[in-house]
Amino acid sequence: MEPMSFVLFGATGDLAKRKIYPALFNLYVDDKLPGSFSIVGVGRRAWSGQEFVCSVEQSIREFSRRDAIDQAQLERFLAAFSYAAVDVTKAEAYTPLLERVKQREDECKLPQNRMFYLSVAPEYFEVIAANIQTSGLGSVAGWKRLIIEKPFGRDLQSAEDLNEKLAKAFSEEEIYRIDHYLGKAMVQNLEALEFANPVFAALWNNRHIANVQITASETVGVEERAGFYEQAGALRDMLQNHMLQMLMMVAMHIPKRITAQDIRAQKRKVMEAVRPLALEEVAKNIVRAQYRAGSMGEVPVAGYREEPGVSPTSMTETYIAARVWIDDPFWSGVPFYIRTGKRMKEKSTRIVIEFKNPLEQLYREQQEKTAPNLLIIHVNPQEGIALQLNSKNPANSGKIEPVTVDFSSGQKDVPEAYERLLFDALRGDSTYFAHWNEVRLSWKWVEPILTAFERNIVPLVSYEAGTYGPDAAKQLLQAEGFSWWLDE
Ligand code: BG6
């Protein structure tokens, strides 16, 4: 890996503390950072370099997955850090920043490879990218790259505007749009599961798959983020990005080669084949819901409209479920159901693939039909793969019953999403970052849903906090004779 400078905008922020510093440190410990590097933190606060380094150290101690931290190693790592207090909206503030970056490059004898990371509120994305360009920070002898956090726009138009502005300073190949779901081990594993297993590759189509269910349920409510969430809702916060990315990863077809370019081309094809929703069809295919008061286990919790900072008449959805059709020869006729919500019964991100069961009536002497085979991919918080098969139960008069073959890696101390993503970006591998085409096509698909919500064409139903969501989401599947798996 080539030596480089890592310039982090938003260096005093929450994400930097919880995820980015611990991830960088873990990469360092695993020998996955270049031999020499400099990290320049950029923040608004008038901190001294010492104060900054102390806060980085604290965050590593608090959030690193390492049980034990070697003090000498940590100190060597921290020696790479320096801080620049910058008002990022002011062009003139970038001159001293550039000097600082260059000074560190000279001191550490680094070539001009610069990684810029925007871990800031979205209203600063454009101005920072423009100032990187005009200040000369982006004029490098080596490579430059930009890592950018979500949200990438709040609708198609704003995403296009943002992309156009970024494109003035960075080419598409230089932009790494983070979707942290793409950093999750089991989401990355989807590709291998299908492509490295001929058994599954042969079954990955509409001849054998009855439906696909993608769930991301959370137990947390809106937390302290009402200001953001009221404007976003589950559609913008989760569905447009994380859920559709998982859908693309499940549905993509085998590429010629396992390269970023080919994999992203396959994902794009999926998104292009997703059947667009006409405005009048939104209500039939989308469930929009908000949690009301309920209890999480034994603990009573407030409804969304009673949460601090939320309007008592809020129409923001905290839950969304969708039926998606992919109109290509592989998937036509297979519904993909996706759902995500806050204040649900359990924290679980999982993908369930239900196989067709043409022989379900074969065992006529049994009262019930045999259960379908299921492939279950547990993404989070457990990671694992389970396969539901049928087997005779000798202890129950040889009755055919479902059994589950379970594989859970159970490995501890594996890299976290941010480590994997940062490592890839530093190596210049963009496979697990959202390409502009994917972002654009996702917003395009979501657009009529946004409109339908704004115009209230889709009713906002409620669900009790601590449950699996509204009944309307069950009915969505009943239309095709299916039901959600693993809701207990
Ligand atoms: C974020 C959303 O992108 O993902 C949050 O903004 C959500 O609202 C989070 O809680 C969920 O991520 P994870 O990794 O906990 O499933």
Coordinates of C-alpha atoms and ligand atoms in Angstrom, one line a residue:
M1 CA 0.0 0.0 0.0
E2 CA 1.4 3.4 -0.9
P3 CA 2.3 6.0 1.8
M4 CA -0.4 8.7 1.9
S5 CA -2.0 11.6 3.8
F6 CA -5.4 11.0 5.3
V7 CA -7.3 14.3 5.7
L8 CA -10.3 13.8 7.9
F9 CA -13.0 16.5 7.8
G10 CA -15.3 16.2 10.9
A11 CA -12.4 15.1 13.0
T12 CA -14.1 16.0 16.3
G13 CA -17.4 14.4 15.4
D14 CA -19.2 11.4 16.7
L15 CA -18.5 9.1 13.7
A16 CA -14.8 9.8 13.8
K17 CA -14.7 8.9 17.5
R18 CA -16.8 5.8 17.4
K19 CA -15.8 4.3 14.1
I20 CA -13.0 6.0 12.1
Y21 CA -10.2 6.3 14.7
P22 CA -10.8 2.8 16.1
A23 CA -10.9 1.4 12.6
L24 CA -7.7 3.2 11.6
F25 CA -6.0 1.9 14.7
N26 CA -7.1 -1.6 14.2
L27 CA -5.8 -1.5 10.6
Y28 CA -2.5 -0.2 12.0
V29 CA -2.3 -3.0 14.5
D30 CA -3.1 -5.6 11.7
D31 CA -0.3 -4.1 9.5
K32 CA -2.9 -2.9 7.0
L33 CA -1.8 0.7 6.8
P34 CA 1.0 1.9 4.7
G35 CA 4.5 2.0 6.2
S36 CA 4.4 5.7 6.5
F37 CA 1.3 8.0 6.6
S38 CA 0.0 11.2 8.1
I39 CA -3.5 11.8 9.5
V40 CA -4.6 15.4 9.6
G41 CA -7.8 16.0 11.5
V42 CA -9.9 19.0 10.4
G43 CA -12.5 20.4 12.8
R44 CA -14.2 23.6 13.7
R45 CA -13.1 23.6 17.4
A46 CA -10.0 25.6 18.3
W47 CA -8.3 22.6 19.7
S48 CA -4.5 22.3 20.2
G49 CA -2.8 19.3 18.6
Q50 CA -2.4 17.8 22.0
E51 CA -6.0 18.1 22.9
F52 CA -6.9 16.4 19.6
V53 CA -4.5 13.5 20.0
C54 CA -5.9 13.0 23.6
S55 CA -9.4 12.7 22.2
V56 CA -8.3 10.3 19.5
E57 CA -6.6 8.2 22.1
Q58 CA -9.7 8.2 24.3
S59 CA -11.9 7.1 21.5
I60 CA -9.6 4.2 20.6
R61 CA -9.6 3.1 24.2
E62 CA -13.3 3.3 24.4
F63 CA -14.4 1.9 21.0
S64 CA -11.7 -0.3 19.7
R65 CA -12.6 -4.0 19.4
R66 CA -9.2 -4.9 20.9
D67 CA -9.2 -6.3 24.4
A68 CA -5.7 -5.1 25.2
I69 CA -4.0 -2.1 23.7
D70 CA -0.2 -2.0 23.5
Q71 CA 0.7 1.5 24.8
A72 CA 3.9 1.8 22.8
Q73 CA 2.1 0.8 19.6
L74 CA -0.7 3.3 20.3
E75 CA 1.8 6.1 20.8
R76 CA 3.6 5.3 17.5
F77 CA 0.2 5.4 15.8
L78 CA -0.8 8.7 17.5
A79 CA 2.4 10.3 16.3
A80 CA 0.9 10.3 12.8
F81 CA -1.8 12.7 13.9
S82 CA -2.0 16.4 13.7
Y83 CA -4.9 18.9 13.9
A84 CA -6.1 21.9 11.9
A85 CA -8.9 24.1 13.1
V86 CA -10.7 25.2 9.9
D87 CA -13.9 26.9 9.1
V88 CA -14.6 24.7 6.1
T89 CA -16.9 27.2 4.4
K90 CA -14.1 29.8 4.1
A91 CA -11.9 29.4 1.1
E92 CA -9.0 31.2 2.8
A93 CA -8.9 28.7 5.6
Y94 CA -7.7 26.1 3.2
T95 CA -4.3 27.8 2.6
P96 CA -3.0 27.0 6.1
L97 CA -4.6 23.5 5.8
L98 CA -2.7 22.9 2.6
E99 CA 0.5 24.1 4.3
R100 CA -0.1 21.7 7.2
V101 CA -0.7 18.7 4.9
K102 CA 2.5 19.6 2.9
Q103 CA 4.5 20.1 6.0
R104 CA 3.6 16.6 7.2
E105 CA 4.3 15.2 3.8
D106 CA 7.8 16.6 4.0
E107 CA 8.4 15.5 7.5
C108 CA 7.2 12.0 6.8
K109 CA 8.7 11.9 3.3
L110 CA 5.3 11.1 1.8
P111 CA 4.5 11.2 -1.9
Q112 CA 1.4 13.3 -2.7
N113 CA -1.2 10.7 -2.3
R114 CA -4.2 12.3 -0.5
M115 CA -7.3 10.6 0.9
F116 CA -10.0 13.1 1.9
Y117 CA -12.7 11.9 4.1
L118 CA -15.9 13.9 4.5
S119 CA -17.4 12.9 7.9
V120 CA -19.5 16.1 8.1
A121 CA -23.1 17.2 7.8
P122 CA -24.3 16.9 4.2
E123 CA -24.6 20.7 3.8
Y124 CA -20.8 20.9 3.8
F125 CA -20.1 18.2 1.2
E126 CA -20.2 20.6 -1.8
V127 CA -18.3 23.5 -0.3
I128 CA -15.5 21.2 1.0
A129 CA -15.1 19.5 -2.3
A130 CA -15.0 22.8 -4.1
N131 CA -12.4 24.3 -1.7
I132 CA -10.2 21.2 -1.9
Q133 CA -10.2 21.9 -5.6
T134 CA -9.5 25.6 -5.6
S135 CA -7.1 25.6 -2.7
G136 CA -4.7 23.3 -4.5
L137 CA -5.2 20.5 -1.9
G138 CA -6.5 18.4 -4.7
S139 CA -3.6 19.1 -7.0
V140 CA -1.4 16.1 -6.3
A141 CA 1.5 14.4 -7.9
G142 CA 0.2 11.0 -6.8
W143 CA -3.4 10.0 -6.3
K144 CA -6.3 11.7 -4.6
R145 CA -9.5 10.1 -3.4
L146 CA -12.7 11.2 -1.7
I147 CA -14.6 9.2 0.9
I148 CA -18.0 10.6 1.5
E149 CA -20.6 9.6 4.1
K150 CA -24.3 9.3 3.6
P151 CA -26.8 10.9 2.9
F152 CA -26.0 11.3 -0.8
G153 CA -28.9 13.7 -1.5
R154 CA -32.4 13.7 -0.3
D155 CA -34.0 13.0 -3.6
L156 CA -33.0 12.4 -7.2
Q157 CA -32.5 16.1 -8.0
S158 CA -30.4 17.0 -5.0
A159 CA -28.3 13.8 -5.5
E160 CA -27.7 14.8 -9.1
D161 CA -26.7 18.3 -8.0
L162 CA -24.4 17.1 -5.4
N163 CA -22.8 14.6 -7.8
E164 CA -22.3 17.3 -10.4
K165 CA -20.5 19.5 -7.9
L166 CA -18.3 16.7 -6.7
A167 CA -17.5 15.8 -10.3
K168 CA -15.8 19.2 -10.7
A169 CA -13.2 18.2 -8.1
F170 CA -13.1 14.4 -8.3
S171 CA -13.7 11.8 -11.0
E172 CA -16.1 8.9 -10.4
E173 CA -13.1 6.6 -9.9
E174 CA -11.9 8.8 -7.2
I175 CA -15.1 8.9 -5.2
Y176 CA -15.9 6.3 -2.5
R177 CA -19.5 6.7 -1.3
I178 CA -19.9 4.9 2.0
D179 CA -22.8 2.6 2.6
H180 CA -21.8 0.9 5.8
Y181 CA -24.0 -2.0 5.0
L182 CA -21.7 -2.9 2.1
G183 CA -18.9 -3.1 4.7
K184 CA -20.8 -5.8 6.7
A185 CA -19.1 -9.2 6.4
M186 CA -22.3 -11.1 5.5
V187 CA -23.3 -8.6 2.8
Q188 CA -19.9 -8.9 1.2
N189 CA -20.3 -12.7 1.6
L190 CA -23.5 -12.7 -0.5
E191 CA -21.4 -12.6 -3.6
A192 CA -19.2 -15.6 -2.6
L193 CA -22.2 -17.5 -1.3
E194 CA -23.7 -17.6 -4.8
F195 CA -20.6 -17.4 -7.0
A196 CA -18.3 -19.7 -5.1
N197 CA -21.0 -22.4 -4.5
P198 CA -22.2 -24.0 -7.7
V199 CA -25.0 -25.6 -5.6
F200 CA -26.5 -22.2 -5.0
A201 CA -25.5 -20.7 -8.3
A202 CA -27.6 -23.3 -10.0
L203 CA -30.6 -22.4 -7.8
W204 CA -30.3 -18.6 -7.9
N205 CA -33.2 -17.8 -10.2
N206 CA -36.9 -17.9 -10.6
R207 CA -37.1 -21.6 -11.4
H208 CA -36.2 -22.4 -7.9
I209 CA -36.7 -19.3 -5.7
A210 CA -40.2 -18.4 -4.6
N211 CA -39.4 -15.1 -2.9
V212 CA -36.7 -13.2 -1.1
Q213 CA -37.2 -11.3 2.2
I214 CA -34.8 -8.7 3.4
T215 CA -35.3 -7.4 6.9
A216 CA -33.5 -4.7 8.9
S217 CA -35.3 -4.3 12.1
E218 CA -34.1 -2.2 14.9
T219 CA -35.1 -2.0 18.6
V220 CA -33.9 1.6 19.0
G221 CA -36.4 4.5 18.5
V222 CA -35.5 7.8 17.1
E223 CA -32.9 8.4 19.9
E224 CA -31.6 12.0 19.9
R225 CA -31.9 12.3 16.2
A226 CA -35.4 13.7 15.8
G227 CA -34.1 16.8 13.9
F228 CA -32.6 14.6 11.2
Y229 CA -35.1 11.8 11.3
E230 CA -38.2 13.9 11.0
Q231 CA -36.8 15.0 7.6
A232 CA -35.6 11.6 6.6
G233 CA -37.9 8.8 7.7
A234 CA -37.2 5.2 7.1
L235 CA -37.4 5.6 3.3
R236 CA -34.5 8.0 3.0
D237 CA -32.6 6.8 6.1
M238 CA -32.5 3.1 5.3
L239 CA -34.5 1.9 2.3
Q240 CA -33.0 4.1 -0.5
N241 CA -29.5 3.1 0.5
H242 CA -28.9 0.1 2.7
M243 CA -32.0 -2.0 1.7
L244 CA -31.6 -1.4 -2.0
Q245 CA -27.9 -2.2 -1.8
M246 CA -28.7 -5.5 -0.1
L247 CA -31.2 -6.2 -2.8
M248 CA -28.7 -5.6 -5.5
M249 CA -26.1 -7.8 -3.8
V250 CA -28.6 -10.7 -3.5
A251 CA -30.0 -10.3 -7.0
M252 CA -26.9 -9.6 -9.1
H253 CA -25.9 -12.2 -11.6
I254 CA -22.4 -13.8 -11.9
P255 CA -20.0 -11.3 -13.4
K256 CA -17.3 -12.4 -15.9
R257 CA -14.6 -11.5 -13.4
I258 CA -14.6 -10.6 -9.7
T259 CA -13.6 -7.0 -10.1
A260 CA -15.1 -3.8 -8.8
Q261 CA -16.1 -2.8 -12.3
D262 CA -17.8 -6.1 -13.2
I263 CA -19.6 -6.4 -9.9
R264 CA -20.9 -2.9 -10.0
A265 CA -22.0 -3.4 -13.6
Q266 CA -24.1 -6.4 -12.4
K267 CA -25.6 -4.4 -9.6
R268 CA -26.5 -1.7 -12.0
K269 CA -28.3 -4.2 -14.2
V270 CA -30.4 -5.3 -11.3
M271 CA -31.4 -1.7 -10.4
E272 CA -32.2 -1.0 -14.0
A273 CA -34.4 -4.0 -14.1
V274 CA -36.3 -3.1 -10.9
R275 CA -39.9 -2.4 -12.0
P276 CA -40.7 1.3 -11.6
L277 CA -43.6 2.2 -9.5
A278 CA -46.3 4.4 -11.0
L279 CA -47.7 6.9 -8.4
E280 CA -51.0 5.1 -8.3
E281 CA -49.3 1.8 -7.6
V282 CA -47.3 2.9 -4.6
A283 CA -50.1 2.3 -2.0
K284 CA -50.5 -1.3 -3.3
N285 CA -46.8 -2.1 -3.0
I286 CA -45.5 0.0 -0.1
V287 CA -46.5 -0.1 3.6
R288 CA -45.8 3.1 5.5
A289 CA -46.0 3.1 9.3
Q290 CA -45.1 4.8 12.5
Y291 CA -44.6 3.3 15.9
R292 CA -47.0 4.1 18.7
A293 CA -46.4 3.5 22.4
G294 CA -45.6 0.0 23.4
S295 CA -43.0 -1.9 25.4
M296 CA -39.6 -3.2 24.6
G297 CA -39.6 -6.4 26.7
E298 CA -41.0 -5.2 30.0
V299 CA -40.0 -1.6 29.5
P300 CA -42.8 0.8 28.4
V301 CA -41.7 3.1 25.6
A302 CA -43.2 6.2 24.1
G303 CA -44.8 6.5 20.7
Y304 CA -42.9 8.3 17.9
R305 CA -45.0 11.4 18.2
E306 CA -44.2 11.7 21.9
E307 CA -40.5 11.5 21.4
P308 CA -38.5 14.7 22.2
G309 CA -38.2 16.9 19.1
V310 CA -40.9 15.1 17.1
S311 CA -44.0 16.9 16.0
P312 CA -47.1 15.6 17.7
T313 CA -48.7 15.4 14.3
S314 CA -45.7 14.0 12.5
M315 CA -46.3 12.0 9.4
T316 CA -42.7 10.6 9.3
E317 CA -42.6 6.9 8.7
T318 CA -40.4 4.9 11.1
Y319 CA -41.2 1.7 9.2
I320 CA -41.4 0.9 5.6
A321 CA -42.1 -2.4 3.7
A322 CA -42.0 -2.8 0.0
R323 CA -42.7 -5.4 -2.6
V324 CA -40.2 -5.1 -5.4
W325 CA -40.2 -6.9 -8.8
I326 CA -37.2 -7.4 -10.9
D327 CA -38.1 -7.7 -14.6
D328 CA -35.3 -9.7 -16.0
P329 CA -35.3 -13.3 -17.2
F330 CA -33.8 -14.6 -13.9
W331 CA -36.1 -12.9 -11.5
S332 CA -39.4 -12.3 -13.2
G333 CA -42.2 -13.5 -11.0
V334 CA -40.2 -13.6 -7.8
P335 CA -41.2 -10.9 -5.3
F336 CA -38.5 -9.3 -3.2
Y337 CA -40.0 -8.1 0.0
I338 CA -38.0 -5.5 2.0
R339 CA -38.8 -4.0 5.3
T340 CA -37.1 -1.9 7.9
G341 CA -38.2 -0.2 11.0
K342 CA -37.3 1.3 14.4
R343 CA -38.7 0.1 17.7
M344 CA -39.3 -3.4 16.4
K345 CA -39.2 -6.5 18.5
E346 CA -35.6 -7.4 17.8
K347 CA -32.4 -6.1 16.2
S348 CA -32.0 -8.2 13.2
T349 CA -30.7 -7.7 9.7
R350 CA -31.3 -10.9 7.7
I351 CA -32.1 -12.2 4.3
V352 CA -34.3 -15.1 3.8
I353 CA -34.5 -16.9 0.5
E354 CA -37.5 -19.2 0.2
F355 CA -37.2 -21.9 -2.4
K356 CA -40.1 -23.3 -4.4
N357 CA -41.5 -26.5 -3.1
P358 CA -43.1 -28.4 -5.9
L359 CA -43.2 -31.6 -3.9
E360 CA -44.9 -30.2 -0.9
Q361 CA -47.9 -32.6 -1.2
L362 CA -45.8 -35.7 -1.9
Y363 CA -46.1 -37.1 1.6
R364 CA -49.9 -37.4 1.5
E365 CA -50.2 -39.4 4.7
Q366 CA -49.0 -36.4 6.6
Q367 CA -51.6 -33.8 7.4
E368 CA -49.4 -30.8 6.6
K369 CA -47.4 -30.0 3.5
T370 CA -43.7 -30.1 3.9
A371 CA -42.0 -26.8 4.7
P372 CA -40.1 -25.0 1.9
N373 CA -36.3 -25.0 2.0
L374 CA -35.0 -21.7 3.3
L375 CA -31.6 -20.1 3.0
I376 CA -31.2 -17.6 5.8
I377 CA -28.3 -15.2 5.9
H378 CA -27.9 -13.5 9.3
V379 CA -26.2 -10.2 8.7
N380 CA -26.4 -8.5 12.0
P381 CA -26.0 -8.7 15.0
Q382 CA -25.4 -12.5 14.5
E383 CA -23.5 -13.4 11.5
G384 CA -24.1 -16.7 9.9
I385 CA -25.8 -18.8 7.3
A386 CA -28.6 -21.4 8.0
L387 CA -30.3 -23.8 5.6
Q388 CA -33.7 -25.2 6.4
L389 CA -34.1 -28.6 5.1
N390 CA -36.7 -31.4 5.7
S391 CA -35.8 -34.6 7.4
K392 CA -37.6 -37.6 9.0
N393 CA -37.8 -37.4 12.7
P394 CA -37.4 -40.9 14.1
A395 CA -38.6 -39.7 17.5
N396 CA -41.8 -38.6 16.0
S397 CA -42.9 -41.6 14.0
G398 CA -40.7 -40.7 11.1
K399 CA -42.6 -37.5 10.4
I400 CA -41.0 -35.1 7.9
E401 CA -40.0 -32.0 9.8
P402 CA -37.9 -29.0 9.1
V403 CA -34.3 -29.1 10.4
T404 CA -31.9 -26.3 10.3
V405 CA -28.2 -26.7 9.3
D406 CA -26.5 -23.7 10.9
F407 CA -23.2 -22.2 10.2
S408 CA -22.2 -19.3 12.4
S409 CA -18.7 -18.2 12.1
G410 CA -18.5 -17.4 15.8
Q411 CA -15.2 -15.8 15.1
K412 CA -14.2 -13.0 17.5
D413 CA -12.0 -10.1 16.8
V414 CA -12.7 -9.9 13.1
P415 CA -12.5 -6.5 11.3
E416 CA -15.5 -4.3 11.5
A417 CA -17.3 -2.7 8.6
Y418 CA -15.4 0.5 8.8
E419 CA -12.1 -1.3 8.9
R420 CA -12.9 -3.3 5.8
L421 CA -14.1 -0.2 3.9
L422 CA -11.2 2.0 4.9
F423 CA -8.8 -0.7 3.9
D424 CA -10.4 -1.1 0.5
A425 CA -10.5 2.7 -0.1
L426 CA -6.8 3.0 0.8
R427 CA -6.0 0.2 -1.6
G428 CA -8.1 1.8 -4.3
D429 CA -10.7 -1.0 -4.3
S430 CA -14.2 0.4 -4.8
T431 CA -16.2 -2.8 -5.0
Y432 CA -18.1 -2.2 -1.8
F433 CA -18.8 1.5 -2.3
A434 CA -21.9 2.8 -3.9
H435 CA -21.3 3.8 -7.5
W436 CA -23.1 6.9 -8.7
N437 CA -25.2 4.7 -11.1
E438 CA -26.5 2.7 -8.1
V439 CA -27.3 5.9 -6.1
R440 CA -29.0 7.5 -9.1
L441 CA -31.1 4.5 -10.0
S442 CA -32.1 4.0 -6.3
W443 CA -33.3 7.6 -6.0
K444 CA -35.1 7.3 -9.3
W445 CA -36.9 4.2 -8.0
V446 CA -37.7 5.8 -4.7
E447 CA -39.0 9.1 -6.3
P448 CA -42.6 8.1 -6.7
I449 CA -42.7 6.8 -3.1
L450 CA -41.4 10.1 -1.9
T451 CA -44.1 11.9 -3.8
A452 CA -46.8 9.5 -2.7
F453 CA -45.8 10.1 0.9
E454 CA -45.7 13.8 0.5
R455 CA -49.2 13.9 -1.0
N456 CA -50.4 11.3 1.5
I457 CA -51.6 9.0 -1.2
V458 CA -50.3 6.1 1.0
P459 CA -52.0 5.9 4.4
L460 CA -49.7 6.1 7.4
V461 CA -50.6 3.2 9.6
S462 CA -49.3 2.6 13.1
Y463 CA -47.7 -0.4 14.9
E464 CA -47.1 -1.0 18.5
A465 CA -43.5 -0.5 19.6
G466 CA -41.8 -3.8 20.4
T467 CA -43.6 -5.8 17.6
Y468 CA -42.7 -6.9 14.1
G469 CA -44.5 -4.0 12.5
P470 CA -48.0 -3.4 11.2
D471 CA -50.5 -6.0 9.9
A472 CA -50.5 -4.3 6.6
A473 CA -47.0 -5.7 6.0
K474 CA -48.3 -9.2 6.5
Q475 CA -51.0 -8.6 4.0
L476 CA -48.4 -7.4 1.5
L477 CA -47.0 -11.0 1.4
Q478 CA -50.4 -12.7 1.7
A479 CA -51.2 -11.4 -1.8
E480 CA -48.8 -13.9 -3.2
G481 CA -49.5 -16.5 -0.6
F482 CA -46.4 -15.9 1.5
S483 CA -45.6 -14.8 5.0
W484 CA -42.6 -13.3 6.7
W485 CA -40.2 -15.9 8.0
L486 CA -38.7 -15.9 11.4
D487 CA -41.1 -13.5 13.1
E488 CA -41.9 -15.3 16.3
Ligands
BG6_1 C1 -27.8 4.3 9.7 C2 -29.1 5.0 10.0 O1 -27.4 4.5 8.4 O2 -27.9 2.9 9.9 C3 -29.6 4.7 11.4 O3 -29.0 6.4 9.8 C4 -29.6 3.2 11.7 O4 -30.9 5.2 11.6 C5 -28.3 2.5 11.3 O5 -29.9 3.0 13.0 C6 -28.4 1.0 11.4 O6 -27.1 0.5 11.2 P1 -26.8 -0.9 11.8 O7 -25.4 -1.2 11.3 O8 -26.9 -0.8 13.3 O9 -27.8 -1.9 11.3

